[in-house]
Amino acid sequence: MRLGLMAVPLAFFALLFAYPVTAIVGRGLKDGGHWQLGRFTAVFADPDVLHVLWFTVWQAAASTALTLLIALPGAYVFARFDFPGKRLLRAVVTVPFVLPTVVVGSAFLALVGRGGPLDALWGVRLDTSVWAILLAHVFFNYAVVVRTVGGLWGQLDPRQEEAARVLGAGRFAAWRKVTLPALGPAVAAAALMVFLFTFTSFGIVQILGGPTFSTLEVEIYRQTADYLDLPTAAVLTLIQFLAVLVLLALHAWTVRRREAALRLVDASSTARRPCGPGQWALLWGTLAVIAVLLVAPLLVLAERSFAGPDGYGALFYTSLSSAASADSTFAVAPLDALWNSLSYAAAATAIALVVGGLAAAALTLPHSRHRSGESRRAGRLVRGFDALLMLPLGVSAVTVGFGFLITLDKPPLDLRSSWWLVPLAQALVGVPFVVRTMLPVLRAVDGRLREAAAVLGASPWRVWREVDLPMVRRALLIAAGFAFAVSLGEFGATVFIARPDRPTLPVAVARLLGRAGELNYGQAMAMSTILMVVCAGALLALERIRTDQSGEF
């Protein structure tokens, strides 16, 4: 039964992930049918490549540390405090995470770049600065820490810490000896995910880093698209792939530790109104951080989209509907990219729900209770399958996109001119979010209900339809929303495979930002604002149907 459920996800990943990636790497490392492993030595001997490797690791570590420092107080506030507007504020905090990286880059470009508030007030410009990259990464990953750590923090029984204080421990000592060890795995899991996302950062560094700063992902793109140096790109892809495997293995270990031997309670029962000046100061400080770090860049982005050469107006928005005002690389009006993106994202969401739903169902089937050897093998199979589902979040999307072009070019898989090529690439990124959202809910379904239905003669399909589906319907809608938002903003692979006459919004924004002229810049700000509003609207709708058990995101 488990292998049957795995069949479709395995085939999907083998054909659309493993095959393109291995093909592009093989083409770069083979010469005349022979492997050229000496290319690793040549790449590592290049000081420019070593600088890229160093900067990739350094900025990821710095971004992770800065994100934890800024976001952990927010995780405590959302876990322990109850205040008006908490649900809305949690949605606002999560909006940056689902925004396309090119929108995040555009928002910070508007905030710290030419004509931005810092430039206008103090003459300070931080664009193409490492500080702009680090702050943008904090903006993007704040919600990862708040949801991962805050979600567990809210379910920890506060009476354990209270008991330690009754026995004479101070407030800090009780937190350090009781709460912190319980939170350790969640903090480690959040830190690893932030490190993974920043280690593979592309859109933010591409826009804010300029020619000075480059991560592995950006360098893979430059070597592939600008220099056509496939050997170097292949070596860098393998380096990134190995690093991602290590990070995912560590993340899986921390998740298992987080799920083991913790006494959890209903999160709603632990939240209280702030009391005392210290707690109120922490709440207001968190609100100030959210306003300055998360909300201000989005407001500045929207403001810049209306700031035309003759004052405020809708010039940049109205010009989007005309192909004559578009970048010369566009074969259509830029606004048509909105419809393209919505169509692609809807198709990608449907694919991700099918593949991710089957994968989540396979991961929640119980192991054999009678044969310990089979149970251990099944456990290893499940862990390996779970890790496979997470790989698209860390493996170079640039490599996947370019791999699509060179592998899916022959019948019966000649998809280069097919409309479905982009949704298939976007679905690869959406599947992990579907799985992570569905898994906790499916695992919470009482297995005895399924067994009782099967004893009464229900088929597996009917058991799923009448037992599981009613319980997971809400989580399914949330998974669909996340998959839609993530697909809408996918950029790394889409930049290679989107046709000039059917660009997506992120691709259109990147092309406009890459060309000089006030009109191009204003159109990029306008399109980024449209994309921001669509993603934010989808997320706010999800928060209205979310429950505290609706998955890890």
Coordinates of C-alpha atoms in Angstrom, one line a residue:
M1 CA 0.0 0.0 0.0
R2 CA 2.8 2.4 1.0
L3 CA 4.8 1.7 -2.2
G4 CA 1.6 2.2 -4.3
L5 CA 1.1 5.7 -2.8
M6 CA 4.8 6.5 -3.4
A7 CA 4.7 5.5 -7.0
V8 CA 3.4 8.7 -8.5
P9 CA 5.6 11.1 -6.3
L10 CA 8.7 9.0 -7.1
A11 CA 7.9 9.0 -10.8
F12 CA 7.3 12.7 -10.7
F13 CA 10.6 13.5 -8.9
A14 CA 12.6 11.0 -11.0
L15 CA 11.4 12.5 -14.3
L16 CA 11.2 16.2 -13.4
F17 CA 13.9 16.5 -10.8
A18 CA 16.5 13.7 -10.8
Y19 CA 16.7 13.4 -14.6
P20 CA 17.2 17.1 -15.5
V21 CA 19.7 17.6 -12.6
T22 CA 21.8 14.6 -13.4
A23 CA 21.7 15.3 -17.1
I24 CA 22.9 18.9 -16.7
V25 CA 25.6 17.8 -14.3
G26 CA 26.7 14.9 -16.5
R27 CA 26.9 17.2 -19.5
G28 CA 29.2 19.5 -17.6
L29 CA 31.5 16.9 -16.2
K30 CA 31.7 14.5 -19.2
D31 CA 34.0 15.0 -22.2
G32 CA 33.8 12.4 -25.0
G33 CA 31.9 10.0 -22.7
H34 CA 34.5 10.1 -19.9
W35 CA 34.2 11.8 -16.6
Q36 CA 36.5 14.8 -16.1
L37 CA 36.9 14.8 -12.3
G38 CA 39.9 17.0 -12.6
R39 CA 37.5 19.9 -13.2
F40 CA 36.9 19.9 -9.4
T41 CA 40.5 20.7 -8.9
A42 CA 40.4 23.5 -11.5
V43 CA 37.3 25.0 -9.9
F44 CA 38.7 25.0 -6.4
A45 CA 41.9 26.5 -7.6
D46 CA 40.0 29.6 -8.9
P47 CA 40.2 32.3 -6.2
D48 CA 37.0 33.9 -7.5
V49 CA 35.1 30.6 -6.9
L50 CA 36.6 30.3 -3.4
H51 CA 35.4 33.8 -2.7
V52 CA 31.9 32.9 -3.8
L53 CA 32.0 29.8 -1.6
W54 CA 33.2 31.9 1.4
F55 CA 30.6 34.6 0.9
T56 CA 27.8 32.0 0.5
V57 CA 28.6 30.4 3.8
W58 CA 29.4 33.7 5.6
Q59 CA 26.2 35.5 4.5
A60 CA 24.1 32.4 5.3
A61 CA 25.5 32.2 8.8
A62 CA 25.2 35.9 9.4
S63 CA 21.7 36.0 8.1
T64 CA 20.7 33.0 10.3
A65 CA 22.2 34.6 13.5
L66 CA 20.6 37.9 12.8
T67 CA 17.2 36.3 12.1
L68 CA 17.3 34.3 15.3
L69 CA 18.3 37.4 17.3
I70 CA 15.4 39.5 15.9
A71 CA 12.7 36.8 15.6
L72 CA 13.0 34.8 18.8
P73 CA 11.3 37.6 20.9
G74 CA 8.5 37.6 18.4
A75 CA 8.2 33.9 18.7
Y76 CA 7.7 34.3 22.4
V77 CA 5.1 37.1 21.9
F78 CA 3.0 35.0 19.5
A79 CA 3.3 31.9 21.7
R80 CA 2.5 33.4 25.1
F81 CA 0.6 36.6 24.6
D82 CA -3.0 37.1 23.6
F83 CA -3.9 40.5 22.2
P84 CA -6.3 42.0 19.7
G85 CA -5.4 41.5 16.1
K86 CA -3.1 38.6 16.8
R87 CA -4.4 36.5 13.9
L88 CA -4.1 39.4 11.5
L89 CA -0.6 40.2 12.7
R90 CA 0.5 36.6 12.3
A91 CA -0.7 36.7 8.7
V92 CA 1.3 40.0 8.2
V93 CA 4.4 38.3 9.6
T94 CA 4.0 35.4 7.2
V95 CA 3.4 37.5 4.1
P96 CA 7.2 38.1 3.4
F97 CA 7.9 34.4 3.5
V98 CA 5.6 33.6 0.6
L99 CA 6.6 36.7 -1.4
P100 CA 8.7 36.0 -4.5
T101 CA 12.4 36.8 -3.9
V102 CA 12.4 39.3 -6.7
V103 CA 9.6 41.2 -4.9
V104 CA 11.6 41.2 -1.6
G105 CA 14.6 42.4 -3.6
S106 CA 12.5 45.1 -5.2
A107 CA 11.1 46.2 -1.8
F108 CA 14.5 46.6 -0.3
L109 CA 15.8 48.3 -3.4
A110 CA 13.0 50.8 -3.0
L111 CA 13.8 51.2 0.7
V112 CA 17.6 51.5 0.6
G113 CA 18.3 52.4 -3.0
R114 CA 18.2 55.5 -5.1
G115 CA 15.5 57.9 -4.0
G116 CA 14.5 55.7 -1.1
P117 CA 13.8 57.0 2.4
L118 CA 17.4 56.5 3.6
D119 CA 18.8 58.2 0.5
A120 CA 16.2 61.1 0.7
L121 CA 16.6 61.7 4.5
W122 CA 20.3 61.0 5.2
G123 CA 21.9 60.5 1.8
V124 CA 22.6 56.9 2.7
R125 CA 22.3 54.1 0.1
L126 CA 22.7 50.5 1.0
D127 CA 21.7 48.8 -2.3
T128 CA 24.4 46.5 -3.6
S129 CA 25.5 46.3 0.1
V130 CA 25.9 43.2 2.2
W131 CA 23.7 44.9 4.8
A132 CA 20.8 45.1 2.4
I133 CA 21.2 41.4 1.6
L134 CA 21.3 40.4 5.3
L135 CA 18.2 42.6 6.2
A136 CA 16.3 41.2 3.2
H137 CA 17.0 37.7 4.4
V138 CA 15.8 38.6 7.9
F139 CA 12.7 40.1 6.3
F140 CA 12.1 36.9 4.3
N141 CA 12.8 34.3 7.1
Y142 CA 11.3 36.1 10.2
A143 CA 8.2 33.9 9.8
V144 CA 10.2 30.7 9.7
V145 CA 11.4 31.3 13.3
V146 CA 8.1 32.7 14.6
R147 CA 6.1 29.7 13.3
T148 CA 8.6 26.9 14.0
V149 CA 9.7 28.0 17.4
G150 CA 6.6 29.9 18.4
G151 CA 4.4 27.0 17.4
L152 CA 6.2 24.7 19.8
W153 CA 6.6 27.3 22.5
G154 CA 2.9 27.9 22.6
Q155 CA 2.3 24.2 23.2
L156 CA 4.8 23.7 26.0
D157 CA 3.1 23.3 29.4
P158 CA 4.0 26.5 31.3
R159 CA 3.4 24.7 34.6
Q160 CA 6.8 23.0 34.3
E161 CA 8.6 26.3 34.4
E162 CA 6.3 27.6 37.2
A163 CA 7.2 24.5 39.2
A164 CA 10.9 25.2 38.8
R165 CA 10.3 28.8 40.1
V166 CA 8.3 27.5 43.1
L167 CA 11.3 25.3 44.0
G168 CA 13.5 28.4 44.1
A169 CA 14.8 29.0 40.6
G170 CA 14.9 32.5 39.3
R171 CA 12.9 33.5 36.2
F172 CA 16.0 33.3 33.9
A173 CA 17.3 30.1 35.5
A174 CA 13.9 28.4 35.2
W175 CA 13.7 29.4 31.5
R176 CA 17.3 28.2 30.9
K177 CA 17.0 24.9 32.6
V178 CA 13.4 23.9 31.7
T179 CA 12.1 25.8 28.6
L180 CA 15.3 26.3 26.6
P181 CA 16.2 22.5 26.4
A182 CA 12.7 21.8 25.2
L183 CA 12.9 24.5 22.6
G184 CA 16.4 23.6 21.5
P185 CA 15.4 21.2 18.7
A186 CA 12.8 23.7 17.4
V187 CA 15.4 26.5 17.4
A188 CA 17.9 24.3 15.7
A189 CA 15.3 23.2 13.1
A190 CA 14.4 26.8 12.4
A191 CA 18.1 27.9 12.2
L192 CA 18.8 25.1 9.7
M193 CA 15.9 26.0 7.5
V194 CA 16.9 29.7 7.5
F195 CA 20.5 28.7 6.7
L196 CA 19.3 26.5 3.9
F197 CA 17.1 29.3 2.4
T198 CA 19.9 31.9 2.6
F199 CA 22.6 29.5 1.5
T200 CA 20.7 28.9 -1.7
S201 CA 19.6 32.6 -2.1
F202 CA 19.2 33.7 -5.7
G203 CA 16.7 36.5 -6.4
I204 CA 17.7 38.7 -3.4
V205 CA 21.4 38.5 -4.1
Q206 CA 20.9 38.9 -7.8
I207 CA 19.0 42.2 -7.3
L208 CA 20.8 43.6 -4.2
G209 CA 24.3 42.1 -4.6
G210 CA 25.1 43.6 -8.0
P211 CA 28.4 42.4 -9.5
T212 CA 30.2 42.5 -6.2
F213 CA 28.4 39.8 -4.2
S214 CA 27.5 36.3 -5.5
T215 CA 26.2 33.2 -3.8
L216 CA 26.6 29.7 -5.3
E217 CA 23.1 29.9 -6.8
V218 CA 23.8 33.2 -8.4
E219 CA 27.2 32.0 -9.7
I220 CA 25.6 28.9 -11.1
Y221 CA 23.2 31.1 -13.0
R222 CA 26.0 33.4 -14.3
Q223 CA 28.2 30.5 -15.4
T224 CA 25.3 28.9 -17.2
A225 CA 23.4 31.8 -18.7
D226 CA 26.1 34.4 -19.2
Y227 CA 29.3 32.4 -19.8
L228 CA 27.9 29.0 -21.0
D229 CA 30.5 27.4 -18.7
L230 CA 28.7 24.2 -17.9
P231 CA 31.7 22.4 -16.3
T232 CA 32.1 25.1 -13.6
A233 CA 28.3 25.3 -13.1
A234 CA 28.1 21.5 -12.8
V235 CA 30.8 21.4 -10.1
L236 CA 29.1 24.3 -8.2
T237 CA 25.8 22.4 -8.4
L238 CA 27.3 19.3 -6.9
I239 CA 28.9 21.3 -4.1
Q240 CA 25.5 23.0 -3.3
F241 CA 23.8 19.6 -3.6
L242 CA 26.1 18.0 -1.0
A243 CA 25.7 20.9 1.3
V244 CA 21.9 20.7 1.1
L245 CA 21.9 17.0 1.8
V246 CA 23.9 17.6 5.0
L247 CA 21.5 20.4 6.0
L248 CA 18.4 18.3 5.4
A249 CA 19.8 15.4 7.3
L250 CA 20.5 17.6 10.3
H251 CA 17.1 19.2 9.9
A252 CA 15.4 15.7 9.9
W253 CA 17.3 14.8 13.1
T254 CA 16.3 18.0 14.9
V255 CA 12.6 17.4 13.9
R256 CA 12.7 13.9 15.3
R257 CA 14.2 15.3 18.5
R258 CA 11.5 18.0 18.6
E259 CA 8.7 15.4 18.2
A260 CA 10.1 13.1 20.9
A261 CA 9.3 13.1 24.6
L262 CA 7.7 16.5 24.9
R263 CA 4.6 17.2 27.0
L264 CA 2.4 19.4 24.8
V265 CA -0.8 21.2 25.6
D266 CA -3.4 23.2 23.6
A267 CA -1.6 26.4 22.5
S268 CA -4.7 28.5 23.1
S269 CA -4.6 27.6 26.8
T270 CA -1.1 29.0 27.3
A271 CA -1.6 32.5 25.8
R272 CA -2.4 35.3 28.3
R273 CA -2.8 39.1 28.1
P274 CA 0.5 40.8 28.8
C275 CA 0.9 41.9 32.4
G276 CA 3.5 44.1 33.9
P277 CA 5.7 46.8 32.2
G278 CA 8.3 44.2 31.0
Q279 CA 5.8 42.1 29.0
W280 CA 4.1 45.2 27.6
A281 CA 7.5 46.6 26.6
L282 CA 8.3 43.2 24.9
L283 CA 5.0 43.3 23.0
W284 CA 5.4 46.9 21.8
G285 CA 9.0 46.3 20.9
T286 CA 8.0 43.3 18.8
L287 CA 5.3 45.4 17.1
A288 CA 7.9 48.1 16.3
V289 CA 10.3 45.5 14.8
I290 CA 7.5 44.1 12.6
A291 CA 6.5 47.6 11.5
V292 CA 10.0 48.8 10.7
L293 CA 11.5 45.5 9.3
L294 CA 8.5 43.8 7.7
V295 CA 5.8 46.4 6.9
A296 CA 8.0 49.4 6.0
P297 CA 9.7 47.9 2.9
L298 CA 6.3 46.8 1.5
L299 CA 4.8 50.3 2.1
V300 CA 7.8 51.9 0.4
L301 CA 7.5 49.5 -2.5
A302 CA 3.9 50.5 -3.0
E303 CA 4.8 54.2 -2.6
R304 CA 7.5 54.0 -5.3
S305 CA 5.0 52.3 -7.7
F306 CA 2.9 55.5 -7.6
A307 CA 5.8 58.1 -7.6
G308 CA 5.9 59.1 -11.2
P309 CA 8.1 61.7 -12.9
D310 CA 5.3 64.3 -12.5
G311 CA 4.2 63.4 -9.0
Y312 CA 2.1 60.7 -7.6
G313 CA -0.3 58.9 -10.0
A314 CA -1.1 55.6 -11.7
L315 CA 1.2 56.2 -14.7
F316 CA 3.3 53.1 -14.1
Y317 CA 0.2 50.9 -13.7
T318 CA -1.6 52.2 -16.8
S319 CA 1.6 51.7 -18.8
L320 CA 1.6 48.0 -18.0
S321 CA -1.3 47.4 -20.2
S322 CA 0.5 48.6 -23.3
A323 CA 3.0 46.5 -25.2
A324 CA 4.4 49.7 -26.7
S325 CA 5.7 50.8 -23.3
A326 CA 7.2 47.5 -22.5
D327 CA 10.7 46.4 -22.3
S328 CA 11.9 45.4 -25.8
T329 CA 12.4 41.8 -24.6
F330 CA 8.7 41.4 -24.0
A331 CA 6.5 40.2 -26.9
V332 CA 3.4 41.2 -24.9
A333 CA 2.2 43.9 -22.6
P334 CA 3.8 43.5 -19.1
L335 CA 0.4 43.2 -17.4
D336 CA -0.3 40.0 -19.4
A337 CA 2.3 38.4 -17.1
L338 CA -0.2 38.6 -14.3
W339 CA -2.7 36.3 -16.1
N340 CA 0.2 34.0 -17.1
S341 CA 1.3 33.8 -13.5
L342 CA -2.1 33.1 -12.2
S343 CA -2.7 30.4 -14.8
Y344 CA 0.6 28.7 -14.2
A345 CA 0.2 28.8 -10.4
A346 CA -3.3 27.3 -10.5
A347 CA -2.0 24.4 -12.7
A348 CA 1.1 24.0 -10.5
T349 CA -1.1 23.9 -7.3
A350 CA -3.3 21.1 -8.7
I351 CA -0.2 19.1 -9.6
A352 CA 1.4 19.8 -6.2
L353 CA -1.8 18.8 -4.3
V354 CA -2.0 15.4 -6.1
V355 CA 1.7 14.6 -5.8
G356 CA 2.1 16.0 -2.3
G357 CA -1.1 14.5 -1.0
L358 CA -0.1 11.0 -2.1
A359 CA 3.3 11.5 -0.6
A360 CA 1.9 12.7 2.7
A361 CA -0.5 9.8 2.8
A362 CA 2.4 7.4 2.2
L363 CA 4.4 8.9 5.0
T364 CA 1.6 8.5 7.5
L365 CA 0.9 4.8 7.0
P366 CA 1.8 2.9 10.2
H367 CA 4.8 0.5 10.2
S368 CA 4.4 -3.2 10.7
R369 CA 3.9 -4.1 14.3
H370 CA 4.9 -7.7 14.0
R371 CA 8.3 -7.8 12.3
S372 CA 10.8 -5.5 13.7
G373 CA 13.2 -5.9 10.8
E374 CA 10.5 -4.8 8.3
S375 CA 9.6 -1.9 10.6
R376 CA 13.2 -0.6 10.7
R377 CA 13.5 -0.9 6.9
A378 CA 10.2 0.8 6.4
G379 CA 11.4 3.6 8.8
R380 CA 14.5 4.1 6.7
L381 CA 12.5 4.1 3.5
V382 CA 10.1 6.7 4.9
R383 CA 12.9 9.0 6.1
G384 CA 14.7 8.7 2.8
F385 CA 11.4 9.5 0.9
D386 CA 10.7 12.4 3.2
A387 CA 14.2 13.8 2.6
L388 CA 13.7 13.4 -1.2
L389 CA 10.6 15.5 -1.0
M390 CA 12.5 18.4 0.6
L391 CA 15.4 18.5 -1.9
P392 CA 13.7 20.9 -4.4
L393 CA 13.8 23.6 -1.7
G394 CA 17.6 23.5 -1.6
V395 CA 18.9 22.2 -4.9
S396 CA 19.7 24.8 -7.5
A397 CA 16.5 25.9 -9.3
V398 CA 18.7 27.3 -12.0
T399 CA 20.1 23.9 -12.6
V400 CA 16.6 22.4 -12.7
G401 CA 15.4 25.0 -15.2
F402 CA 18.3 24.7 -17.5
G403 CA 18.1 20.9 -17.2
F404 CA 14.5 21.1 -18.4
L405 CA 15.6 22.8 -21.6
I406 CA 18.2 20.1 -22.4
T407 CA 16.3 17.0 -21.4
L408 CA 12.7 17.6 -22.2
D409 CA 13.4 18.2 -25.8
K410 CA 12.6 14.8 -27.5
P411 CA 9.4 12.9 -28.0
P412 CA 7.4 11.8 -26.1
L413 CA 8.7 14.4 -23.6
D414 CA 9.3 17.3 -25.9
L415 CA 7.9 20.0 -23.6
R416 CA 10.0 23.0 -24.5
S417 CA 7.2 24.7 -26.3
S418 CA 4.5 23.2 -24.1
W419 CA 2.4 25.5 -21.8
W420 CA 2.8 22.8 -19.0
L421 CA 6.6 23.2 -18.7
V422 CA 6.4 26.1 -16.3
P423 CA 3.7 24.7 -14.0
L424 CA 5.6 21.4 -13.8
A425 CA 8.7 23.3 -12.6
Q426 CA 6.7 25.4 -10.1
A427 CA 5.0 22.2 -8.7
L428 CA 8.4 20.9 -7.8
V429 CA 8.7 23.7 -5.3
G430 CA 5.1 23.5 -4.2
V431 CA 5.1 19.8 -3.2
P432 CA 7.3 20.2 -0.1
F433 CA 4.9 22.8 1.3
V434 CA 1.9 20.6 0.7
V435 CA 3.7 17.7 2.4
R436 CA 4.8 19.7 5.4
T437 CA 1.3 21.2 5.8
M438 CA -0.6 17.9 5.5
L439 CA 1.7 15.6 7.5
P440 CA 0.9 16.8 11.1
V441 CA -2.8 16.7 10.4
L442 CA -2.8 13.2 8.8
R443 CA -0.7 11.9 11.7
A444 CA -3.2 13.3 14.1
V445 CA -6.1 11.2 12.6
D446 CA -6.8 8.3 14.9
G447 CA -5.8 5.1 13.1
R448 CA -8.6 3.1 14.8
L449 CA -11.1 5.1 12.8
R450 CA -9.5 3.8 9.6
E451 CA -9.3 0.3 10.9
A452 CA -13.0 0.3 12.0
A453 CA -14.0 1.5 8.5
A454 CA -12.0 -1.2 6.9
V455 CA -13.5 -3.9 9.1
L456 CA -16.9 -2.7 8.1
G457 CA -16.0 -3.3 4.4
A458 CA -14.9 0.1 3.2
S459 CA -12.3 0.1 0.4
P460 CA -9.1 2.1 0.9
W461 CA -10.5 4.9 -1.3
R462 CA -13.7 5.1 0.6
V463 CA -11.8 5.1 3.9
W464 CA -9.8 8.1 2.7
R465 CA -12.9 9.8 1.4
E466 CA -15.1 9.4 4.4
V467 CA -12.6 9.3 7.3
D468 CA -9.4 11.2 6.3
L469 CA -10.8 13.9 4.0
P470 CA -13.4 15.5 6.3
M471 CA -10.6 15.8 9.0
V472 CA -7.9 17.2 6.7
R473 CA -10.1 19.4 4.4
R474 CA -9.0 22.6 6.1
A475 CA -5.3 21.6 6.0
L476 CA -5.8 20.7 2.3
L477 CA -7.0 24.2 1.6
I478 CA -4.1 25.7 3.5
A479 CA -1.7 23.5 1.6
A480 CA -3.3 24.6 -1.7
G481 CA -2.9 28.3 -0.7
F482 CA 0.8 27.9 0.2
A483 CA 1.5 25.9 -3.0
F484 CA -0.3 28.6 -5.0
A485 CA 1.7 31.5 -3.4
V486 CA 5.0 29.7 -3.8
S487 CA 4.3 28.8 -7.4
L488 CA 3.3 32.3 -8.1
G489 CA 6.7 33.6 -7.0
E490 CA 9.0 30.8 -8.4
F491 CA 11.9 32.5 -10.2
G492 CA 15.1 30.4 -10.4
A493 CA 13.8 27.8 -12.8
T494 CA 11.1 29.9 -14.5
V495 CA 13.6 32.5 -15.7
F496 CA 15.0 29.8 -18.0
I497 CA 11.9 28.2 -19.3
A498 CA 9.3 30.9 -19.5
R499 CA 8.7 31.9 -23.1
P500 CA 9.1 35.5 -24.2
D501 CA 5.5 35.7 -25.2
R502 CA 4.3 34.2 -21.8
P503 CA 6.5 35.7 -19.1
T504 CA 5.6 35.3 -15.4
L505 CA 5.4 38.3 -13.0
P506 CA 8.7 37.5 -11.3
V507 CA 10.5 37.1 -14.7
A508 CA 8.9 40.4 -15.9
V509 CA 10.0 42.2 -12.8
A510 CA 13.6 41.0 -13.1
R511 CA 13.8 42.0 -16.8
L512 CA 12.5 45.4 -16.0
L513 CA 14.9 46.0 -13.2
G514 CA 17.7 44.9 -15.4
R515 CA 17.1 47.8 -17.9
A516 CA 17.8 51.5 -17.4
G517 CA 15.1 54.1 -17.4
E518 CA 12.6 55.5 -14.9
L519 CA 9.7 53.9 -16.7
N520 CA 11.2 50.4 -16.5
Y521 CA 12.0 50.9 -12.8
G522 CA 8.5 52.2 -12.1
Q523 CA 6.9 49.4 -13.9
A524 CA 9.0 46.9 -11.9
M525 CA 7.7 48.5 -8.7
A526 CA 4.1 48.4 -9.9
M527 CA 4.3 44.8 -10.9
S528 CA 6.0 43.9 -7.6
T529 CA 3.2 45.6 -5.8
I530 CA 0.6 43.7 -7.7
L531 CA 2.3 40.4 -6.9
M532 CA 2.6 41.4 -3.3
V533 CA -1.1 42.2 -3.0
V534 CA -2.0 38.9 -4.7
C535 CA 0.2 36.9 -2.3
A536 CA -0.9 38.8 0.7
G537 CA -4.5 38.3 -0.2
A538 CA -4.1 34.6 -0.5
L539 CA -2.3 34.4 2.8
L540 CA -4.9 36.5 4.7
A541 CA -7.6 34.2 3.3
L542 CA -5.7 31.2 4.6
E543 CA -5.4 32.6 8.1
R544 CA -9.2 32.8 8.3
I545 CA -9.4 29.0 8.0
R546 CA -6.2 28.1 9.8
T547 CA -6.2 26.1 13.0
D548 CA -3.3 25.7 15.3
Q549 CA -2.8 22.1 14.0
S550 CA -2.8 23.1 10.3
G551 CA 0.7 22.0 9.6
E552 CA 4.2 23.2 10.1
F553 CA 3.8 26.4 8.0

